[in-house]
């Protein structure tokens, strides 16, 4: 049985832990609101761009002269998985889930006999991937110094990846991140980034678009837009991650706070029982001492 | 009698509203867009976007770097990476 003093000490230590988790929860909630607003503000650009790219892509016939970003390299051998994870922990299973999804994808590709490389955005997926797939991380980008994801960063990452693609380092790129569904649910996602998947036929919007005039021509516009599309996809993944991270952290810290509360209750009951037992023993001793006189 | 005009950057919807005419720096030359312009799409060069809120008025100038412009049935949409001014 722990002594009264030891119990008191434990109660106090759990109480201060609870204070910290409570504060972290509130900070995460405030940041979540910001991150969500950012994610929403970025949406118009992303939707418009992907609309235009897919409508253009469905209008040109993909041939060997088409931009490589849409036509592919003609091979399907080397795959690059870009893993966008958080930079910090204490957010429940958030980073683990993204890493797990990337890992599952990699294992699936390796089983098909492909070569898989990783490019990491954010720090948290590195330890696991480095252990499970040694020597496959060909690049990484540290975002831990930035408060909010910026488009400039996404652009730098995209340029780096497109450079590697153009020099033939890989044939297909996938992007792993967590889609922000709600505070309680972030769904890990692995999307194909390069080459651009052609839009489903029959999804052609207004028939009036046939009369659109292009300057210069469709192909040139497409060649200009495709790298932008890569950047915006990465940017979107970073924004979704940011929102998801804070959502996950908020939930995790809420749980931790509640657990700490339960623990304090349990310890307090134990403490009070022991205190009463001690008082009773003392009383019995005094009374029997008095009777003996 | 007004053109619906939207200026969008990756970070946010920079501007959305009505204008009399907007002059856009296209790669193959600047062009003005007024209401009822034919459907048109072009990439942009770095340059200045002129927003004329009313006919004959002094235009508001915004520096844009790269991107593209689309003119459709619902007006003019300019997607650019950076906006200044």
Tab-separated table of C-alpha atoms in Angstrom:
chain	number	residue	atom	x	y	z
A	1	UNK	CA	0.000	0.000	0.000
A	2	UNK	CA	1.323	3.384	-0.966
A	3	UNK	CA	1.754	5.828	1.864
A	4	UNK	CA	-0.523	8.855	2.186
A	5	UNK	CA	2.261	11.169	1.162
A	6	UNK	CA	3.042	9.135	-1.964
A	7	UNK	CA	-0.639	9.149	-2.949
A	8	UNK	CA	-0.856	12.888	-2.504
A	9	UNK	CA	2.175	13.256	-4.725
A	10	UNK	CA	0.644	11.131	-7.458
A	11	UNK	CA	-2.617	13.051	-7.352
A	12	UNK	CA	-0.736	16.315	-7.768
A	13	UNK	CA	1.334	15.007	-10.626
A	14	UNK	CA	-1.744	13.732	-12.485
A	15	UNK	CA	-3.400	17.078	-11.863
A	16	UNK	CA	-0.575	18.975	-13.509
A	17	UNK	CA	-0.579	16.550	-16.434
A	18	UNK	CA	-4.277	17.230	-16.815
A	19	UNK	CA	-3.619	20.949	-16.872
A	20	UNK	CA	-1.159	20.494	-19.710
A	21	UNK	CA	-3.412	18.258	-21.805
A	22	UNK	CA	-6.311	20.623	-21.258
A	23	UNK	CA	-4.237	23.564	-22.436
A	24	UNK	CA	-3.016	21.611	-25.460
A	25	UNK	CA	-6.573	20.701	-26.320
A	26	UNK	CA	-7.638	24.318	-26.274
A	27	UNK	CA	-4.669	25.445	-28.313
A	28	UNK	CA	-5.366	22.702	-30.851
A	29	UNK	CA	-9.019	23.751	-31.049
A	30	UNK	CA	-8.061	27.342	-31.762
A	31	UNK	CA	-5.489	26.315	-34.364
A	32	UNK	CA	-7.932	23.888	-35.912
A	33	UNK	CA	-10.289	26.739	-36.652
A	34	UNK	CA	-7.490	28.637	-38.417
A	35	UNK	CA	-6.353	25.581	-40.331
A	36	UNK	CA	-9.888	24.811	-41.424
A	37	UNK	CA	-10.371	28.368	-42.640
A	38	UNK	CA	-7.101	28.101	-44.583
A	39	UNK	CA	-8.155	24.823	-46.128
A	40	UNK	CA	-11.437	26.328	-47.206
A	41	UNK	CA	-9.803	29.449	-48.622
A	42	UNK	CA	-7.564	27.302	-50.789
A	43	UNK	CA	-10.406	25.314	-52.235
A	44	UNK	CA	-11.652	27.636	-55.053
A	45	UNK	CA	-8.260	27.669	-56.744
A	46	UNK	CA	-7.801	23.923	-56.468
A	47	UNK	CA	-11.261	23.094	-57.834
A	48	UNK	CA	-11.013	25.525	-60.741
A	49	UNK	CA	-7.564	24.359	-61.683
A	50	UNK	CA	-8.453	20.696	-61.609
A	51	UNK	CA	-11.649	21.409	-63.606
A	52	UNK	CA	-9.653	23.150	-66.281
A	53	UNK	CA	-6.906	20.554	-66.353
A	54	UNK	CA	-9.290	17.651	-66.682
A	55	UNK	CA	-11.390	19.374	-69.338
A	56	UNK	CA	-8.249	20.226	-71.300
A	57	UNK	CA	-6.874	16.747	-70.832
A	58	UNK	CA	-10.026	15.220	-72.246
A	59	UNK	CA	-9.775	17.484	-75.299
A	60	UNK	CA	-6.302	16.582	-76.440
A	61	UNK	CA	-5.324	13.175	-77.649
A	62	UNK	CA	-2.543	11.794	-75.526
A	63	UNK	CA	0.370	10.882	-77.731
A	64	UNK	CA	4.134	10.703	-77.447
A	65	UNK	CA	4.356	14.435	-78.092
A	66	UNK	CA	2.089	15.270	-75.153
A	67	UNK	CA	3.567	16.640	-71.954
A	68	UNK	CA	5.146	13.825	-69.969
A	69	UNK	CA	3.237	14.785	-66.858
A	70	UNK	CA	0.062	13.557	-68.489
A	71	UNK	CA	1.327	10.895	-70.876
A	72	UNK	CA	3.672	9.272	-68.371
A	73	UNK	CA	7.083	7.889	-69.208
A	74	UNK	CA	5.598	4.876	-70.942
A	75	UNK	CA	6.814	2.663	-68.137
A	76	UNK	CA	5.357	1.571	-64.849
A	77	UNK	CA	8.447	0.318	-63.054
A	78	UNK	CA	9.585	2.824	-60.478
A	79	UNK	CA	7.115	4.383	-58.108
A	80	UNK	CA	7.596	7.358	-55.849
A	81	UNK	CA	5.401	7.749	-52.808
A	82	UNK	CA	5.251	11.247	-51.416
A	83	UNK	CA	4.306	10.937	-47.774
A	84	UNK	CA	2.907	14.074	-46.206
A	85	UNK	CA	2.721	13.656	-42.449
A	86	UNK	CA	2.736	15.927	-39.441
A	87	UNK	CA	5.854	17.386	-37.870
A	88	UNK	CA	4.839	16.787	-34.311
A	89	UNK	CA	3.389	14.000	-32.256
A	90	UNK	CA	0.855	13.912	-29.437
A	91	UNK	CA	-1.965	13.725	-31.923
A	92	UNK	CA	-3.314	10.247	-31.442
A	93	UNK	CA	-2.885	7.893	-34.341
A	94	UNK	CA	-2.730	10.654	-36.954
A	95	UNK	CA	0.843	10.175	-38.170
A	96	UNK	CA	0.703	6.432	-37.692
A	97	UNK	CA	-2.328	6.155	-39.948
A	98	UNK	CA	-0.714	8.075	-42.796
A	99	UNK	CA	2.482	6.067	-42.493
A	100	UNK	CA	0.499	2.851	-42.396
A	101	UNK	CA	-1.390	3.751	-45.568
A	102	UNK	CA	1.857	4.620	-47.360
A	103	UNK	CA	3.410	1.415	-46.141
A	104	UNK	CA	0.481	-0.691	-47.329
A	105	UNK	CA	0.688	0.937	-50.756
A	106	UNK	CA	4.436	0.349	-50.923
A	107	UNK	CA	4.075	-3.290	-49.941
A	108	UNK	CA	1.384	-3.768	-52.559
A	109	UNK	CA	3.627	-2.260	-55.250
A	110	UNK	CA	6.653	-4.245	-54.161
A	111	UNK	CA	4.574	-7.425	-54.304
A	112	UNK	CA	3.874	-6.557	-57.940
A	113	UNK	CA	7.600	-6.366	-58.523
A	114	UNK	CA	7.933	-2.588	-58.716
A	115	UNK	CA	10.635	-0.442	-57.226
A	116	UNK	CA	9.423	1.995	-54.604
A	117	UNK	CA	11.031	5.190	-53.362
A	118	UNK	CA	9.837	7.669	-50.800
A	119	UNK	CA	9.809	11.418	-50.639
A	120	UNK	CA	8.885	12.779	-47.241
A	121	UNK	CA	7.131	15.977	-46.358
A	122	UNK	CA	7.012	16.392	-42.595
A	123	UNK	CA	9.127	14.570	-40.074
A	124	UNK	CA	6.932	12.048	-38.386
A	125	UNK	CA	6.754	9.314	-40.985
A	126	UNK	CA	10.523	9.040	-41.293
A	127	UNK	CA	11.523	6.709	-38.441
A	128	UNK	CA	9.112	3.933	-39.412
A	129	UNK	CA	9.704	4.134	-43.158
A	130	UNK	CA	13.460	4.244	-42.705
A	131	UNK	CA	13.320	1.112	-40.609
A	132	UNK	CA	10.917	-0.863	-42.812
A	133	UNK	CA	12.262	0.211	-46.212
A	134	UNK	CA	15.920	1.097	-45.690
A	135	UNK	CA	17.651	3.251	-48.320
A	136	UNK	CA	14.502	4.120	-50.223
A	137	UNK	CA	14.056	7.684	-49.043
A	138	UNK	CA	15.365	9.787	-51.894
A	139	UNK	CA	14.307	13.150	-50.626
A	140	UNK	CA	12.559	14.986	-47.870
A	141	UNK	CA	11.330	18.402	-47.047
A	142	UNK	CA	11.336	19.680	-43.511
A	143	UNK	CA	8.282	21.774	-42.761
A	144	UNK	CA	8.737	21.919	-39.006
A	145	UNK	CA	9.961	25.517	-39.084
A	146	UNK	CA	6.778	26.775	-40.681
A	147	UNK	CA	3.670	27.594	-38.778
A	148	UNK	CA	1.242	27.252	-41.636
A	149	UNK	CA	1.772	25.506	-44.934
A	150	UNK	CA	2.432	28.051	-47.655
A	151	UNK	CA	2.009	27.702	-51.371
A	152	UNK	CA	5.644	28.689	-51.848
A	153	UNK	CA	6.750	25.612	-49.934
A	154	UNK	CA	4.444	23.401	-51.966
A	155	UNK	CA	5.905	24.947	-55.111
A	156	UNK	CA	9.461	24.164	-54.005
A	157	UNK	CA	8.509	20.559	-53.286
A	158	UNK	CA	6.649	20.234	-56.589
A	159	UNK	CA	9.609	21.646	-58.548
A	160	UNK	CA	11.926	19.198	-56.865
A	161	UNK	CA	9.645	16.286	-57.693
A	162	UNK	CA	9.045	17.356	-61.281
A	163	UNK	CA	12.809	17.712	-61.776
A	164	UNK	CA	13.309	14.170	-60.604
A	165	UNK	CA	10.478	13.013	-62.823
A	166	UNK	CA	11.912	14.733	-65.893
A	167	UNK	CA	15.314	13.221	-65.273
A	168	UNK	CA	13.650	9.826	-65.261
A	169	UNK	CA	14.103	8.905	-61.625
A	170	UNK	CA	10.606	7.482	-61.362
A	171	UNK	CA	7.591	6.714	-63.548
A	172	UNK	CA	4.600	7.125	-61.276
A	173	UNK	CA	4.111	9.299	-58.217
A	174	UNK	CA	1.602	8.812	-55.440
A	175	UNK	CA	0.707	11.233	-52.696
A	176	UNK	CA	-0.162	9.944	-49.238
A	177	UNK	CA	-1.896	12.258	-46.800
A	178	UNK	CA	-4.898	12.332	-44.488
A	179	UNK	CA	-8.095	13.788	-45.784
A	180	UNK	CA	-9.834	15.956	-43.235
A	181	UNK	CA	-13.384	14.674	-42.895
A	182	UNK	CA	-14.188	16.027	-39.464
A	183	UNK	CA	-12.533	16.624	-36.129
A	184	UNK	CA	-13.090	12.992	-35.284
A	185	UNK	CA	-12.153	11.403	-38.556
A	186	UNK	CA	-9.168	11.865	-40.829
A	187	UNK	CA	-9.031	9.333	-43.600
A	188	UNK	CA	-5.583	8.403	-44.867
A	189	UNK	CA	-5.490	8.626	-48.617
A	190	UNK	CA	-3.058	7.577	-51.334
A	191	UNK	CA	-3.735	9.364	-54.637
A	192	UNK	CA	-1.910	9.117	-57.916
A	193	UNK	CA	-0.210	12.418	-58.640
A	194	UNK	CA	1.868	11.805	-61.773
A	195	UNK	CA	0.893	11.075	-64.485
A	196	UNK	CA	-2.416	12.891	-64.226
A	197	UNK	CA	-5.270	10.466	-64.453
A	198	UNK	CA	-7.443	11.363	-67.429
A	199	UNK	CA	-10.917	12.535	-66.469
A	200	UNK	CA	-13.652	9.991	-66.957
A	201	UNK	CA	-15.180	10.249	-70.370
A	202	UNK	CA	-18.720	11.575	-70.386
A	203	UNK	CA	-17.962	13.906	-67.531
A	204	UNK	CA	-17.693	16.759	-70.001
A	205	UNK	CA	-19.444	19.808	-68.589
A	206	UNK	CA	-21.334	22.402	-70.632
A	207	UNK	CA	-21.376	21.637	-74.315
A	208	UNK	CA	-20.640	25.321	-74.944
A	209	UNK	CA	-17.016	24.758	-74.009
A	210	UNK	CA	-16.422	23.545	-77.548
A	211	UNK	CA	-16.432	27.153	-78.699
A	212	UNK	CA	-13.686	28.217	-76.317
A	213	UNK	CA	-10.714	29.902	-77.927
A	214	UNK	CA	-7.314	28.979	-76.588
A	215	UNK	CA	-4.259	31.147	-76.607
A	216	UNK	CA	-1.661	29.738	-77.217
A	217	UNK	CA	-3.098	26.267	-77.955
A	218	UNK	CA	-4.521	23.613	-75.640
A	219	UNK	CA	-1.254	21.709	-75.380
A	220	UNK	CA	0.774	24.749	-74.446
A	221	UNK	CA	-1.705	25.779	-71.791
A	222	UNK	CA	-1.736	22.263	-70.456
A	223	UNK	CA	2.062	22.138	-70.332
A	224	UNK	CA	1.962	25.295	-68.253
A	225	UNK	CA	-0.813	24.148	-65.968
A	226	UNK	CA	0.311	20.606	-65.167
A	227	UNK	CA	3.253	21.580	-62.939
A	228	UNK	CA	0.930	23.994	-61.173
A	229	UNK	CA	-1.496	21.188	-60.675
A	230	UNK	CA	1.182	19.107	-58.961
A	231	UNK	CA	2.014	22.016	-56.671
A	232	UNK	CA	-1.599	22.653	-55.804
A	233	UNK	CA	-2.233	18.992	-55.021
A	234	UNK	CA	0.699	18.992	-52.642
A	235	UNK	CA	-0.461	22.249	-51.143
A	236	UNK	CA	-3.929	20.846	-50.657
A	237	UNK	CA	-2.511	17.739	-48.988
A	238	UNK	CA	-0.531	19.954	-46.637
A	239	UNK	CA	-3.596	21.991	-45.758
A	240	UNK	CA	-5.744	18.921	-45.186
A	241	UNK	CA	-2.983	17.463	-43.042
A	242	UNK	CA	-2.706	20.608	-41.002
A	243	UNK	CA	-6.424	20.650	-40.258
A	244	UNK	CA	-6.449	16.909	-39.650
A	245	UNK	CA	-3.471	17.112	-37.340
A	246	UNK	CA	-5.088	19.667	-35.060
A	247	UNK	CA	-8.394	17.809	-35.169
A	248	UNK	CA	-6.675	14.622	-34.168
A	249	UNK	CA	-4.629	16.363	-31.512
A	250	UNK	CA	-7.736	17.953	-30.074
A	251	UNK	CA	-9.485	14.592	-29.804
A	252	UNK	CA	-6.425	12.903	-28.340
A	253	UNK	CA	-5.916	15.616	-25.755
A	254	UNK	CA	-9.597	15.596	-24.857
A	255	UNK	CA	-9.323	11.881	-24.150
A	256	UNK	CA	-6.166	12.397	-22.145
A	257	UNK	CA	-7.832	15.085	-20.062
A	258	UNK	CA	-10.780	12.832	-19.369
A	259	UNK	CA	-8.540	9.925	-18.433
A	260	UNK	CA	-6.576	12.137	-16.086
A	261	UNK	CA	-9.868	13.182	-14.448
A	262	UNK	CA	-10.842	9.546	-13.927
A	263	UNK	CA	-7.467	8.792	-12.475
A	264	UNK	CA	-7.658	11.726	-10.072
A	265	UNK	CA	-11.048	10.511	-8.859
A	266	UNK	CA	-9.766	7.018	-8.290
A	267	UNK	CA	-6.676	8.204	-6.459
A	268	UNK	CA	-8.672	10.643	-4.323
A	269	UNK	CA	-11.009	7.883	-3.171
A	270	UNK	CA	-8.035	5.718	-2.283
A	271	UNK	CA	-6.414	8.632	-0.498
A	272	UNK	CA	-9.520	9.429	1.552
A	273	UNK	CA	-10.077	5.792	2.536
A	274	UNK	CA	-6.527	5.492	3.765
A	275	UNK	CA	-6.735	8.749	5.639
A	276	UNK	CA	-9.907	7.585	7.387
A	277	UNK	CA	-8.376	4.229	8.185
A	278	UNK	CA	-5.401	5.985	9.744
A	279	UNK	CA	-7.661	8.265	11.838
A	280	UNK	CA	-9.738	5.296	13.007
A	281	UNK	CA	-6.614	3.430	14.086
A	282	UNK	CA	-5.362	6.451	15.966
A	283	UNK	CA	-8.722	6.894	17.733
A	284	UNK	CA	-8.815	3.253	18.739
A	285	UNK	CA	-5.331	3.607	20.162
A	286	UNK	CA	-6.220	6.735	22.162
A	287	UNK	CA	-9.493	5.283	23.507
A	288	UNK	CA	-7.957	1.994	24.554
A	289	UNK	CA	-5.077	3.914	26.093
A	290	UNK	CA	-7.533	6.043	28.102
A	291	UNK	CA	-9.493	2.969	29.244
A	292	UNK	CA	-6.346	1.299	30.492
A	293	UNK	CA	-5.738	4.137	32.946
B	1	UNK	CA	-24.030	45.866	-67.609
B	2	UNK	CA	-21.232	44.510	-65.533
B	3	UNK	CA	-18.697	41.772	-65.815
B	4	UNK	CA	-18.443	39.244	-63.044
B	5	UNK	CA	-14.806	38.990	-62.108
B	6	UNK	CA	-12.891	36.698	-59.780
B	7	UNK	CA	-9.245	36.795	-58.814
B	8	UNK	CA	-8.067	33.615	-57.144
B	9	UNK	CA	-4.729	32.643	-55.590
B	10	UNK	CA	-3.850	29.272	-54.067
B	11	UNK	CA	-4.121	30.816	-50.626
B	12	UNK	CA	-7.529	32.414	-51.011
B	13	UNK	CA	-10.210	33.968	-53.147
B	14	UNK	CA	-8.553	37.340	-53.513
B	15	UNK	CA	-11.389	39.262	-55.074
B	16	UNK	CA	-14.833	38.571	-56.339
B	17	UNK	CA	-17.139	41.198	-57.708
B	18	UNK	CA	-18.403	43.226	-60.625
B	19	UNK	CA	-16.314	45.341	-62.933
B	20	UNK	CA	-16.884	47.331	-66.090
B	21	UNK	CA	-13.784	46.026	-67.832
B	22	UNK	CA	-10.697	44.107	-66.836
B	23	UNK	CA	-7.459	44.230	-68.817
B	24	UNK	CA	-5.501	41.003	-68.463
B	25	UNK	CA	-1.813	40.458	-69.345
B	26	UNK	CA	-2.046	37.377	-71.582
B	27	UNK	CA	1.095	35.645	-72.884
B	28	UNK	CA	0.288	36.704	-76.403
B	29	UNK	CA	-0.687	40.234	-75.498
B	30	UNK	CA	-2.881	42.159	-73.106
B	31	UNK	CA	-6.571	41.914	-73.668
B	32	UNK	CA	-9.608	43.634	-72.230
B	33	UNK	CA	-12.629	41.686	-71.110
B	34	UNK	CA	-16.078	43.217	-70.903
B	35	UNK	CA	-19.419	41.644	-70.318
B	36	UNK	CA	-20.431	39.209	-73.027
B	37	UNK	CA	-16.896	38.359	-74.109
B	38	UNK	CA	-16.583	35.158	-76.129
B	39	UNK	CA	-15.347	32.091	-74.232
B	40	UNK	CA	-11.600	32.321	-74.080
B	41	UNK	CA	-8.708	30.820	-72.198
B	42	UNK	CA	-5.084	31.850	-71.967
B	43	UNK	CA	-2.038	31.640	-69.778
B	44	UNK	CA	-0.713	34.851	-68.286
B	45	UNK	CA	2.636	36.526	-68.178
B	46	UNK	CA	3.841	38.490	-65.192
B	47	UNK	CA	2.301	41.888	-65.414
B	48	UNK	CA	-0.439	44.207	-64.334
B	49	UNK	CA	-4.098	43.508	-64.205
B	50	UNK	CA	-6.208	46.612	-64.706
B	51	UNK	CA	-9.603	46.665	-63.126
B	52	UNK	CA	-11.899	49.366	-64.485
B	53	UNK	CA	-14.830	49.596	-62.140
B	54	UNK	CA	-16.634	52.118	-64.354
B	55	UNK	CA	-16.272	53.377	-67.905
B	56	UNK	CA	-13.674	56.108	-68.207
B	57	UNK	CA	-12.686	55.885	-64.559
B	58	UNK	CA	-9.140	55.477	-63.314
B	59	UNK	CA	-8.317	51.729	-63.283
B	60	UNK	CA	-7.116	49.890	-60.237
B	61	UNK	CA	-3.834	48.100	-60.943
B	62	UNK	CA	-2.890	44.754	-59.460
B	63	UNK	CA	0.390	42.978	-60.153
B	64	UNK	CA	-0.015	39.310	-60.931
B	65	UNK	CA	2.672	36.729	-61.584
B	66	UNK	CA	1.831	33.888	-63.915
B	67	UNK	CA	-1.298	31.825	-63.965
B	68	UNK	CA	-4.155	31.752	-66.391
B	69	UNK	CA	-7.431	33.426	-67.210
B	70	UNK	CA	-10.673	31.909	-68.270
B	71	UNK	CA	-13.620	33.744	-69.756
B	72	UNK	CA	-16.841	31.784	-69.677
B	73	UNK	CA	-20.558	32.243	-69.388
B	74	UNK	CA	-20.165	33.203	-65.742
B	75	UNK	CA	-17.603	35.908	-66.294
B	76	UNK	CA	-13.863	36.184	-65.967
B	77	UNK	CA	-11.784	34.041	-63.629
B	78	UNK	CA	-8.122	34.838	-63.149
B	79	UNK	CA	-6.031	32.220	-61.392
B	80	UNK	CA	-2.625	33.463	-60.399
B	81	UNK	CA	0.090	32.462	-58.009
B	82	UNK	CA	0.804	35.796	-56.441
B	83	UNK	CA	-1.016	39.082	-56.192
B	84	UNK	CA	0.483	42.384	-55.124
B	85	UNK	CA	-1.134	45.742	-54.607
